[in-house]
PDB file of C-alpha atoms in Angstrom:
ATOM      1  CA  UNK A 896      23.069 -27.871  20.734  1.00 59.00           C
ATOM      2  CA  UNK A 897      22.366 -26.224  24.076  1.00 81.00           C
ATOM      3  CA  UNK A 898      22.325 -22.534  23.139  1.00 94.00           C
ATOM      4  CA  UNK A 899      18.886 -21.156  22.269  1.00 98.00           C
ATOM      5  CA  UNK A 900      18.320 -20.319  18.616  1.00 98.00           C
ATOM      6  CA  UNK A 901      16.649 -17.243  17.134  1.00 98.00           C
ATOM      7  CA  UNK A 902      15.424 -16.848  13.556  1.00 98.00           C
ATOM      8  CA  UNK A 903      15.299 -13.247  12.292  1.00 98.00           C
ATOM      9  CA  UNK A 904      13.732 -12.774   8.878  1.00 98.00           C
ATOM     10  CA  UNK A 905      15.307  -9.961   6.922  1.00 97.00           C
ATOM     11  CA  UNK A 906      18.162 -10.130   9.405  1.00 97.00           C
ATOM     12  CA  UNK A 907      21.050  -9.210   7.132  1.00 96.00           C
ATOM     13  CA  UNK A 908      20.507  -5.438   7.124  1.00 96.00           C
ATOM     14  CA  UNK A 909      18.771  -2.530   8.827  1.00 97.00           C
ATOM     15  CA  UNK A 910      16.499  -3.231  11.781  1.00 98.00           C
ATOM     16  CA  UNK A 911      16.832  -6.978  11.297  1.00 98.00           C
ATOM     17  CA  UNK A 912      20.610  -6.866  11.626  1.00 98.00           C
ATOM     18  CA  UNK A 913      20.305  -4.689  14.720  1.00 98.00           C
ATOM     19  CA  UNK A 914      17.994  -7.306  16.224  1.00 98.00           C
ATOM     20  CA  UNK A 915      20.261 -10.190  15.237  1.00 98.00           C
ATOM     21  CA  UNK A 916      23.313  -8.560  16.810  1.00 98.00           C
ATOM     22  CA  UNK A 917      21.529  -7.894  20.091  1.00 98.00           C
ATOM     23  CA  UNK A 918      20.200 -11.464  20.216  1.00 98.00           C
ATOM     24  CA  UNK A 919      23.702 -12.762  19.589  1.00 98.00           C
ATOM     25  CA  UNK A 920      24.960 -10.649  22.464  1.00 98.00           C
ATOM     26  CA  UNK A 921      22.219 -12.103  24.672  1.00 98.00           C
ATOM     27  CA  UNK A 922      23.384 -15.681  24.225  1.00 98.00           C
ATOM     28  CA  UNK A 923      21.409 -16.823  21.182  1.00 98.00           C
ATOM     29  CA  UNK A 924      22.731 -18.514  18.098  1.00 98.00           C
ATOM     30  CA  UNK A 925      21.152 -16.686  15.180  1.00 98.00           C
ATOM     31  CA  UNK A 926      19.631 -17.612  11.847  1.00 98.00           C
ATOM     32  CA  UNK A 927      19.126 -14.727   9.438  1.00 98.00           C
ATOM     33  CA  UNK A 928      17.166 -14.734   6.230  1.00 96.00           C
ATOM     34  CA  UNK A 929      17.156 -12.641   3.072  1.00 95.00           C
ATOM     35  CA  UNK A 930      16.919 -12.768  -0.689  1.00 95.00           C
ATOM     36  CA  UNK A 931      20.531 -11.860  -1.458  1.00 94.00           C
ATOM     37  CA  UNK A 932      23.308 -14.299  -2.294  1.00 94.00           C
ATOM     38  CA  UNK A 933      25.170 -15.621   0.740  1.00 92.00           C
ATOM     39  CA  UNK A 934      28.350 -13.906  -0.467  1.00 93.00           C
ATOM     40  CA  UNK A 935      26.598 -10.553  -0.164  1.00 95.00           C
ATOM     41  CA  UNK A 936      25.830 -10.951   3.537  1.00 97.00           C
ATOM     42  CA  UNK A 937      29.259 -11.991   4.788  1.00 96.00           C
ATOM     43  CA  UNK A 938      29.762  -8.670   6.577  1.00 97.00           C
ATOM     44  CA  UNK A 939      26.473  -9.070   8.444  1.00 97.00           C
ATOM     45  CA  UNK A 940      27.369 -12.620   9.437  1.00 98.00           C
ATOM     46  CA  UNK A 941      30.732 -11.406  10.708  1.00 98.00           C
ATOM     47  CA  UNK A 942      29.099  -8.727  12.851  1.00 98.00           C
ATOM     48  CA  UNK A 943      26.747 -11.278  14.411  1.00 98.00           C
ATOM     49  CA  UNK A 944      29.476 -13.843  15.038  1.00 98.00           C
ATOM     50  CA  UNK A 945      31.632 -11.121  16.623  1.00 98.00           C
ATOM     51  CA  UNK A 946      29.032 -11.061  19.400  1.00 97.00           C
ATOM     52  CA  UNK A 947      29.835 -14.690  20.253  1.00 96.00           C
ATOM     53  CA  UNK A 948      27.113 -16.496  18.304  1.00 97.00           C
ATOM     54  CA  UNK A 949      26.994 -19.062  15.571  1.00 98.00           C
ATOM     55  CA  UNK A 950      25.211 -17.557  12.578  1.00 98.00           C
ATOM     56  CA  UNK A 951      23.430 -19.342   9.746  1.00 98.00           C
ATOM     57  CA  UNK A 952      22.183 -17.570   6.630  1.00 98.00           C
ATOM     58  CA  UNK A 953      19.105 -19.089   5.017  1.00 98.00           C
ATOM     59  CA  UNK A 954      18.326 -17.580   1.652  1.00 97.00           C
ATOM     60  CA  UNK A 955      14.654 -17.351   0.821  1.00 96.00           C
ATOM     61  CA  UNK A 956      11.754 -15.102  -0.095  1.00 97.00           C
ATOM     62  CA  UNK A 957       9.230 -14.735   2.725  1.00 97.00           C
ATOM     63  CA  UNK A 958       6.520 -14.134   0.130  1.00 98.00           C
ATOM     64  CA  UNK A 959       7.127 -17.630  -1.302  1.00 98.00           C
ATOM     65  CA  UNK A 960       4.959 -19.838   0.886  1.00 98.00           C
ATOM     66  CA  UNK A 961       6.244 -23.009  -0.764  1.00 97.00           C
ATOM     67  CA  UNK A 962       9.767 -22.188   0.430  1.00 97.00           C
ATOM     68  CA  UNK A 963       8.905 -21.802   4.114  1.00 98.00           C
ATOM     69  CA  UNK A 964       9.264 -25.445   5.083  1.00 97.00           C
ATOM     70  CA  UNK A 965      12.583 -25.701   3.282  1.00 97.00           C
ATOM     71  CA  UNK A 966      13.966 -22.773   5.293  1.00 97.00           C
ATOM     72  CA  UNK A 967      12.791 -24.281   8.573  1.00 98.00           C
ATOM     73  CA  UNK A 968      14.211 -27.663   7.644  1.00 98.00           C
ATOM     74  CA  UNK A 969      17.643 -26.079   7.169  1.00 98.00           C
ATOM     75  CA  UNK A 970      17.371 -24.703  10.710  1.00 98.00           C
ATOM     76  CA  UNK A 971      16.329 -28.123  12.040  1.00 97.00           C
ATOM     77  CA  UNK A 972      19.276 -29.795  10.367  1.00 97.00           C
ATOM     78  CA  UNK A 973      21.792 -27.259  11.709  1.00 97.00           C
ATOM     79  CA  UNK A 974      20.468 -26.562  15.209  1.00 97.00           C
ATOM     80  CA  UNK A 975      17.633 -28.989  15.920  1.00 96.00           C
ATOM     81  CA  UNK A 976      15.575 -26.351  17.710  1.00 97.00           C
ATOM     82  CA  UNK A 977      13.989 -22.912  17.418  1.00 98.00           C
ATOM     83  CA  UNK A 978      13.452 -20.750  20.488  1.00 98.00           C
ATOM     84  CA  UNK A 979      12.653 -17.313  19.097  1.00 98.00           C
ATOM     85  CA  UNK A 980      11.091 -16.317  15.809  1.00 98.00           C
ATOM     86  CA  UNK A 981      11.276 -12.659  14.775  1.00 98.00           C
ATOM     87  CA  UNK A 982       9.057 -11.571  11.882  1.00 98.00           C
ATOM     88  CA  UNK A 983      11.079  -8.616  10.700  1.00 98.00           C
ATOM     89  CA  UNK A 984      11.331  -8.919   6.905  1.00 97.00           C
ATOM     90  CA  UNK A 985       9.407  -6.254   5.048  1.00 96.00           C
ATOM     91  CA  UNK A 986       9.634  -3.770   2.228  1.00 96.00           C
ATOM     92  CA  UNK A 987       8.576  -0.213   1.521  1.00 93.00           C
ATOM     93  CA  UNK A 988       6.641   0.746  -1.605  1.00 94.00           C
ATOM     94  CA  UNK A 989       8.797   0.951  -4.711  1.00 91.00           C
ATOM     95  CA  UNK A 990       7.305   4.403  -5.202  1.00 90.00           C
ATOM     96  CA  UNK A 991       5.312   6.505  -2.750  1.00 92.00           C
ATOM     97  CA  UNK A 992       2.007   7.135  -4.517  1.00 96.00           C
ATOM     98  CA  UNK A 993      -1.003   9.196  -3.546  1.00 97.00           C
ATOM     99  CA  UNK A 994      -3.860   7.121  -2.195  1.00 97.00           C
ATOM    100  CA  UNK A 995      -6.041   8.172  -5.137  1.00 98.00           C
ATOM    101  CA  UNK A 996      -3.469   6.988  -7.673  1.00 97.00           C
ATOM    102  CA  UNK A 997      -1.784   3.952  -6.091  1.00 96.00           C
ATOM    103  CA  UNK A 998      -1.724   0.732  -8.081  1.00 96.00           C
ATOM    104  CA  UNK A 999      -3.072  -2.723  -7.286  1.00 97.00           C
ATOM    105  CA  UNK A1000       0.315  -4.160  -8.245  1.00 96.00           C
ATOM    106  CA  UNK A1001       2.045  -2.215  -5.489  1.00 96.00           C
ATOM    107  CA  UNK A1002      -0.655  -3.169  -2.991  1.00 97.00           C
ATOM    108  CA  UNK A1003      -0.379  -6.875  -3.809  1.00 98.00           C
ATOM    109  CA  UNK A1004       3.428  -6.779  -3.514  1.00 97.00           C
ATOM    110  CA  UNK A1005       3.377  -5.091  -0.116  1.00 97.00           C
ATOM    111  CA  UNK A1006       0.705  -7.355   1.339  1.00 98.00           C
ATOM    112  CA  UNK A1007       2.398 -10.486  -0.025  1.00 98.00           C
ATOM    113  CA  UNK A1008       5.784  -9.697   1.531  1.00 98.00           C
ATOM    114  CA  UNK A1009       4.835  -7.755   4.646  1.00 98.00           C
ATOM    115  CA  UNK A1010       1.715  -9.627   5.749  1.00 98.00           C
ATOM    116  CA  UNK A1011       0.780 -12.814   3.906  1.00 98.00           C
ATOM    117  CA  UNK A1012       4.292 -14.286   4.032  1.00 98.00           C
ATOM    118  CA  UNK A1013       4.923 -13.659   7.754  1.00 98.00           C
ATOM    119  CA  UNK A1014       1.407 -14.840   8.641  1.00 98.00           C
ATOM    120  CA  UNK A1015       1.869 -18.259   7.083  1.00 98.00           C
ATOM    121  CA  UNK A1016       5.522 -18.613   8.092  1.00 98.00           C
ATOM    122  CA  UNK A1017       4.458 -17.997  11.684  1.00 98.00           C
ATOM    123  CA  UNK A1018       1.811 -20.698  11.309  1.00 98.00           C
ATOM    124  CA  UNK A1019       4.548 -23.226  10.509  1.00 98.00           C
ATOM    125  CA  UNK A1020       6.845 -21.918  13.237  1.00 98.00           C
ATOM    126  CA  UNK A1021       4.040 -22.041  15.809  1.00 98.00           C
ATOM    127  CA  UNK A1022       3.392 -25.711  15.077  1.00 98.00           C
ATOM    128  CA  UNK A1023       7.090 -26.497  15.466  1.00 98.00           C
ATOM    129  CA  UNK A1024       7.286 -24.580  18.729  1.00 98.00           C
ATOM    130  CA  UNK A1025       4.228 -26.274  20.202  1.00 98.00           C
ATOM    131  CA  UNK A1026       5.722 -29.662  19.254  1.00 98.00           C
ATOM    132  CA  UNK A1027       8.918 -28.674  21.083  1.00 97.00           C
ATOM    133  CA  UNK A1028       6.930 -27.662  24.152  1.00 97.00           C
ATOM    134  CA  UNK A1029       5.094 -30.991  24.223  1.00 96.00           C
ATOM    135  CA  UNK A1030       8.385 -32.865  23.977  1.00 96.00           C
ATOM    136  CA  UNK A1031      10.122 -30.704  26.593  1.00 95.00           C
ATOM    137  CA  UNK A1032       8.066 -28.254  28.704  1.00 94.00           C
ATOM    138  CA  UNK A1033      11.302 -26.648  29.895  1.00 93.00           C
ATOM    139  CA  UNK A1034      11.715 -25.044  26.463  1.00 94.00           C
ATOM    140  CA  UNK A1035      10.302 -21.501  26.483  1.00 96.00           C
ATOM    141  CA  UNK A1036       9.847 -20.358  22.871  1.00 98.00           C
ATOM    142  CA  UNK A1037       8.462 -16.987  21.805  1.00 98.00           C
ATOM    143  CA  UNK A1038       7.461 -15.057  18.698  1.00 99.00           C
ATOM    144  CA  UNK A1039       7.969 -11.369  17.907  1.00 99.00           C
ATOM    145  CA  UNK A1040       6.304  -9.372  15.141  1.00 98.00           C
ATOM    146  CA  UNK A1041       8.146  -6.213  14.095  1.00 98.00           C
ATOM    147  CA  UNK A1042       5.533  -3.855  12.703  1.00 98.00           C
ATOM    148  CA  UNK A1043       5.625  -0.039  12.534  1.00 98.00           C
ATOM    149  CA  UNK A1044       3.969   3.083  13.863  1.00 98.00           C
ATOM    150  CA  UNK A1045       2.367   3.009  10.418  1.00 97.00           C
ATOM    151  CA  UNK A1046       0.058   0.317  11.776  1.00 98.00           C
ATOM    152  CA  UNK A1047      -1.960   3.183  13.264  1.00 98.00           C
ATOM    153  CA  UNK A1048      -0.484   6.410  11.815  1.00 97.00           C
ATOM    154  CA  UNK A1049      -1.893   7.156   8.362  1.00 97.00           C
ATOM    155  CA  UNK A1050       0.444   8.077   5.504  1.00 96.00           C
ATOM    156  CA  UNK A1051      -1.682   8.757   2.459  1.00 97.00           C
ATOM    157  CA  UNK A1052       1.254   8.372   0.066  1.00 96.00           C
ATOM    158  CA  UNK A1053       1.945   4.796   1.173  1.00 95.00           C
ATOM    159  CA  UNK A1054      -1.394   3.341   2.091  1.00 97.00           C
ATOM    160  CA  UNK A1055      -0.378  -0.158   1.020  1.00 97.00           C
ATOM    161  CA  UNK A1056       2.471  -0.134   3.555  1.00 97.00           C
ATOM    162  CA  UNK A1057       0.204   1.111   6.353  1.00 98.00           C
ATOM    163  CA  UNK A1058      -2.406  -1.557   5.638  1.00 98.00           C
ATOM    164  CA  UNK A1059       0.207  -4.318   5.571  1.00 98.00           C
ATOM    165  CA  UNK A1060       1.559  -3.239   8.963  1.00 98.00           C
ATOM    166  CA  UNK A1061      -1.914  -2.854  10.475  1.00 98.00           C
ATOM    167  CA  UNK A1062      -2.695  -6.396   9.384  1.00 98.00           C
ATOM    168  CA  UNK A1063       0.552  -7.656  10.889  1.00 98.00           C
ATOM    169  CA  UNK A1064      -0.302  -5.965  14.186  1.00 98.00           C
ATOM    170  CA  UNK A1065      -3.566  -7.899  14.292  1.00 98.00           C
ATOM    171  CA  UNK A1066      -1.731 -11.109  13.361  1.00 98.00           C
ATOM    172  CA  UNK A1067       0.420 -10.688  16.475  1.00 98.00           C
ATOM    173  CA  UNK A1068      -2.688 -10.498  18.649  1.00 98.00           C
ATOM    174  CA  UNK A1069      -4.289 -13.482  16.935  1.00 98.00           C
ATOM    175  CA  UNK A1070      -1.251 -15.692  17.442  1.00 99.00           C
ATOM    176  CA  UNK A1071      -0.897 -14.490  21.042  1.00 98.00           C
ATOM    177  CA  UNK A1072      -4.501 -15.479  21.737  1.00 98.00           C
ATOM    178  CA  UNK A1073      -4.154 -18.866  20.047  1.00 98.00           C
ATOM    179  CA  UNK A1074      -0.765 -19.825  21.495  1.00 98.00           C
ATOM    180  CA  UNK A1075      -1.422 -18.741  25.083  1.00 98.00           C
ATOM    181  CA  UNK A1076      -2.642 -22.214  26.012  1.00 97.00           C
ATOM    182  CA  UNK A1077       0.508 -23.652  24.437  1.00 97.00           C
ATOM    183  CA  UNK A1078       2.871 -21.567  26.550  1.00 97.00           C
ATOM    184  CA  UNK A1079       4.237 -19.559  23.610  1.00 98.00           C
ATOM    185  CA  UNK A1080       4.098 -15.780  24.201  1.00 98.00           C
ATOM    186  CA  UNK A1081       3.758 -13.515  21.182  1.00 98.00           C
ATOM    187  CA  UNK A1082       4.729  -9.850  21.124  1.00 98.00           C
ATOM    188  CA  UNK A1083       4.572  -6.908  18.763  1.00 98.00           C
ATOM    189  CA  UNK A1084       7.395  -4.382  18.568  1.00 98.00           C
ATOM    190  CA  UNK A1085       6.346  -1.187  16.810  1.00 98.00           C
ATOM    191  CA  UNK A1086       9.315   0.957  15.661  1.00 98.00           C
ATOM    192  CA  UNK A1087       9.056   4.611  14.744  1.00 97.00           C
ATOM    193  CA  UNK A1088      11.357   6.332  12.266  1.00 97.00           C
ATOM    194  CA  UNK A1089      14.547   4.259  12.196  1.00 97.00           C
ATOM    195  CA  UNK A1090      17.668   5.229  10.248  1.00 96.00           C
ATOM    196  CA  UNK A1091      18.152   2.437   7.686  1.00 93.00           C
ATOM    197  CA  UNK A1092      18.555   2.128   3.937  1.00 88.00           C
ATOM    198  CA  UNK A1093      14.740   1.985   3.730  1.00 87.00           C
ATOM    199  CA  UNK A1094      14.427   5.525   5.110  1.00 90.00           C
ATOM    200  CA  UNK A1095      17.491   6.982   3.384  1.00 88.00           C
ATOM    201  CA  UNK A1096      15.379   8.599   0.679  1.00 87.00           C
ATOM    202  CA  UNK A1097      13.419  10.689   3.180  1.00 89.00           C
ATOM    203  CA  UNK A1098      16.318  11.811   5.355  1.00 93.00           C
ATOM    204  CA  UNK A1099      15.710  15.518   4.801  1.00 94.00           C
ATOM    205  CA  UNK A1100      12.013  15.194   5.632  1.00 93.00           C
ATOM    206  CA  UNK A1101      12.580  13.446   8.941  1.00 94.00           C
ATOM    207  CA  UNK A1102      15.586  15.569   9.904  1.00 95.00           C
ATOM    208  CA  UNK A1103      13.258  18.543   9.691  1.00 96.00           C
ATOM    209  CA  UNK A1104      10.470  16.798  11.581  1.00 95.00           C
ATOM    210  CA  UNK A1105      12.720  15.774  14.461  1.00 95.00           C
ATOM    211  CA  UNK A1106      14.254  19.235  14.656  1.00 95.00           C
ATOM    212  CA  UNK A1107      10.726  20.590  14.940  1.00 96.00           C
ATOM    213  CA  UNK A1108       9.851  18.291  17.837  1.00 96.00           C
ATOM    214  CA  UNK A1109       7.765  15.650  16.035  1.00 95.00           C
ATOM    215  CA  UNK A1110       8.982  13.081  18.601  1.00 96.00           C
ATOM    216  CA  UNK A1111       9.644  13.523  22.301  1.00 97.00           C
ATOM    217  CA  UNK A1112      13.239  12.406  21.691  1.00 97.00           C
ATOM    218  CA  UNK A1113      14.534  14.675  18.953  1.00 95.00           C
ATOM    219  CA  UNK A1114      16.550  12.098  17.085  1.00 96.00           C
ATOM    220  CA  UNK A1115      16.256   9.267  14.622  1.00 97.00           C
ATOM    221  CA  UNK A1116      15.897   5.789  16.024  1.00 97.00           C
ATOM    222  CA  UNK A1117      18.660   3.313  15.196  1.00 98.00           C
ATOM    223  CA  UNK A1118      18.442  -0.456  14.671  1.00 98.00           C
ATOM    224  CA  UNK A1119      20.023  -1.142  18.074  1.00 98.00           C
ATOM    225  CA  UNK A1120      17.093   0.620  19.757  1.00 98.00           C
ATOM    226  CA  UNK A1121      14.746  -1.981  18.322  1.00 98.00           C
ATOM    227  CA  UNK A1122      17.212  -4.821  18.831  1.00 98.00           C
ATOM    228  CA  UNK A1123      17.528  -4.221  22.559  1.00 98.00           C
ATOM    229  CA  UNK A1124      13.762  -4.416  23.020  1.00 98.00           C
ATOM    230  CA  UNK A1125      13.471  -7.619  20.989  1.00 98.00           C
ATOM    231  CA  UNK A1126      16.366  -9.174  22.914  1.00 98.00           C
ATOM    232  CA  UNK A1127      14.676  -8.358  26.227  1.00 98.00           C
ATOM    233  CA  UNK A1128      11.504 -10.080  25.034  1.00 98.00           C
ATOM    234  CA  UNK A1129      13.469 -13.074  23.781  1.00 98.00           C
ATOM    235  CA  UNK A1130      15.239 -13.444  27.134  1.00 98.00           C
ATOM    236  CA  UNK A1131      11.896 -13.411  28.940  1.00 97.00           C
ATOM    237  CA  UNK A1132      12.540 -10.090  30.663  1.00 98.00           C
ATOM    238  CA  UNK A1133       8.928  -8.982  30.141  1.00 96.00           C
ATOM    239  CA  UNK A1134       6.819 -11.836  31.513  1.00 95.00           C
ATOM    240  CA  UNK A1135       3.039 -11.574  31.583  1.00 97.00           C
ATOM    241  CA  UNK A1136       3.018  -9.278  28.541  1.00 98.00           C
ATOM    242  CA  UNK A1137       1.961 -11.563  25.702  1.00 98.00           C
ATOM    243  CA  UNK A1138      -0.173  -9.908  23.045  1.00 98.00           C
ATOM    244  CA  UNK A1139       1.139  -6.435  23.802  1.00 98.00           C
ATOM    245  CA  UNK A1140       2.515  -3.850  21.379  1.00 98.00           C
ATOM    246  CA  UNK A1141       5.723  -2.211  22.582  1.00 98.00           C
ATOM    247  CA  UNK A1142       6.449   1.177  21.069  1.00 98.00           C
ATOM    248  CA  UNK A1143      10.031   1.974  20.089  1.00 98.00           C
ATOM    249  CA  UNK A1144       9.423   5.387  18.576  1.00 98.00           C
ATOM    250  CA  UNK A1145      11.082   7.973  20.793  1.00 98.00           C
ATOM    251  CA  UNK A1146       7.681   9.254  21.832  1.00 98.00           C
ATOM    252  CA  UNK A1147       6.534   9.938  18.260  1.00 97.00           C
ATOM    253  CA  UNK A1148       3.038   8.640  19.005  1.00 97.00           C
ATOM    254  CA  UNK A1149       2.632  10.250  22.427  1.00 97.00           C
ATOM    255  CA  UNK A1150      -0.379  12.607  22.258  1.00 96.00           C
ATOM    256  CA  UNK A1151       0.714  16.094  23.289  1.00 95.00           C
ATOM    257  CA  UNK A1152      -0.984  19.472  23.642  1.00 90.00           C
TER     258      UNK A1152
END
């Protein structure tokens, strides 16, 4: 296999699918992950392969640490390499609850899927990538964490989500600092309000906010907006930027008077 390979967790829908499609269009073969049956992601696979890539679906739960090595072994057997790892998989709270009433069960679920799982999966990926670099210094792997503006913007009816994304933002910096000597850059991509099935339930709220000028660009973000940024990072278009958070929020977080 000579084409570089990218692994996008949660890559069968929403932002993850937007990322996978853009990576496919940039010359990467793509591995996507999710918890659904393979038969349920055939449309997503078709969209990725239509961009000229080979696509492998690896079913697995990111929160299940014991399953991480099995997923990576499937990638090794199929492609023999991993050039880009995109930590995208994540969930929203089952129910938005006031900070003073939120449950420990919801907190544990969010942290397990959105933070603990990606943290330890990246640990395994990082060891594989550093082994690849030692064997062949010409290989230029990279890691991308997809977080959220909620890493710094407080939403008191989904504190568990905000905390999970803030932790993931710090994880990106930690891995960047540790892997710098290994030649593996690590980036954070921080989306704003993106139109996906995750945000479908708050469409009216954000339609009103955008109409009122909440963001500099008065529109929803779309998965391709995030995908194009991740693809640029994967191609190496932003050298000398490891450890940085790149905002893809239409100016939502720009301070204005």
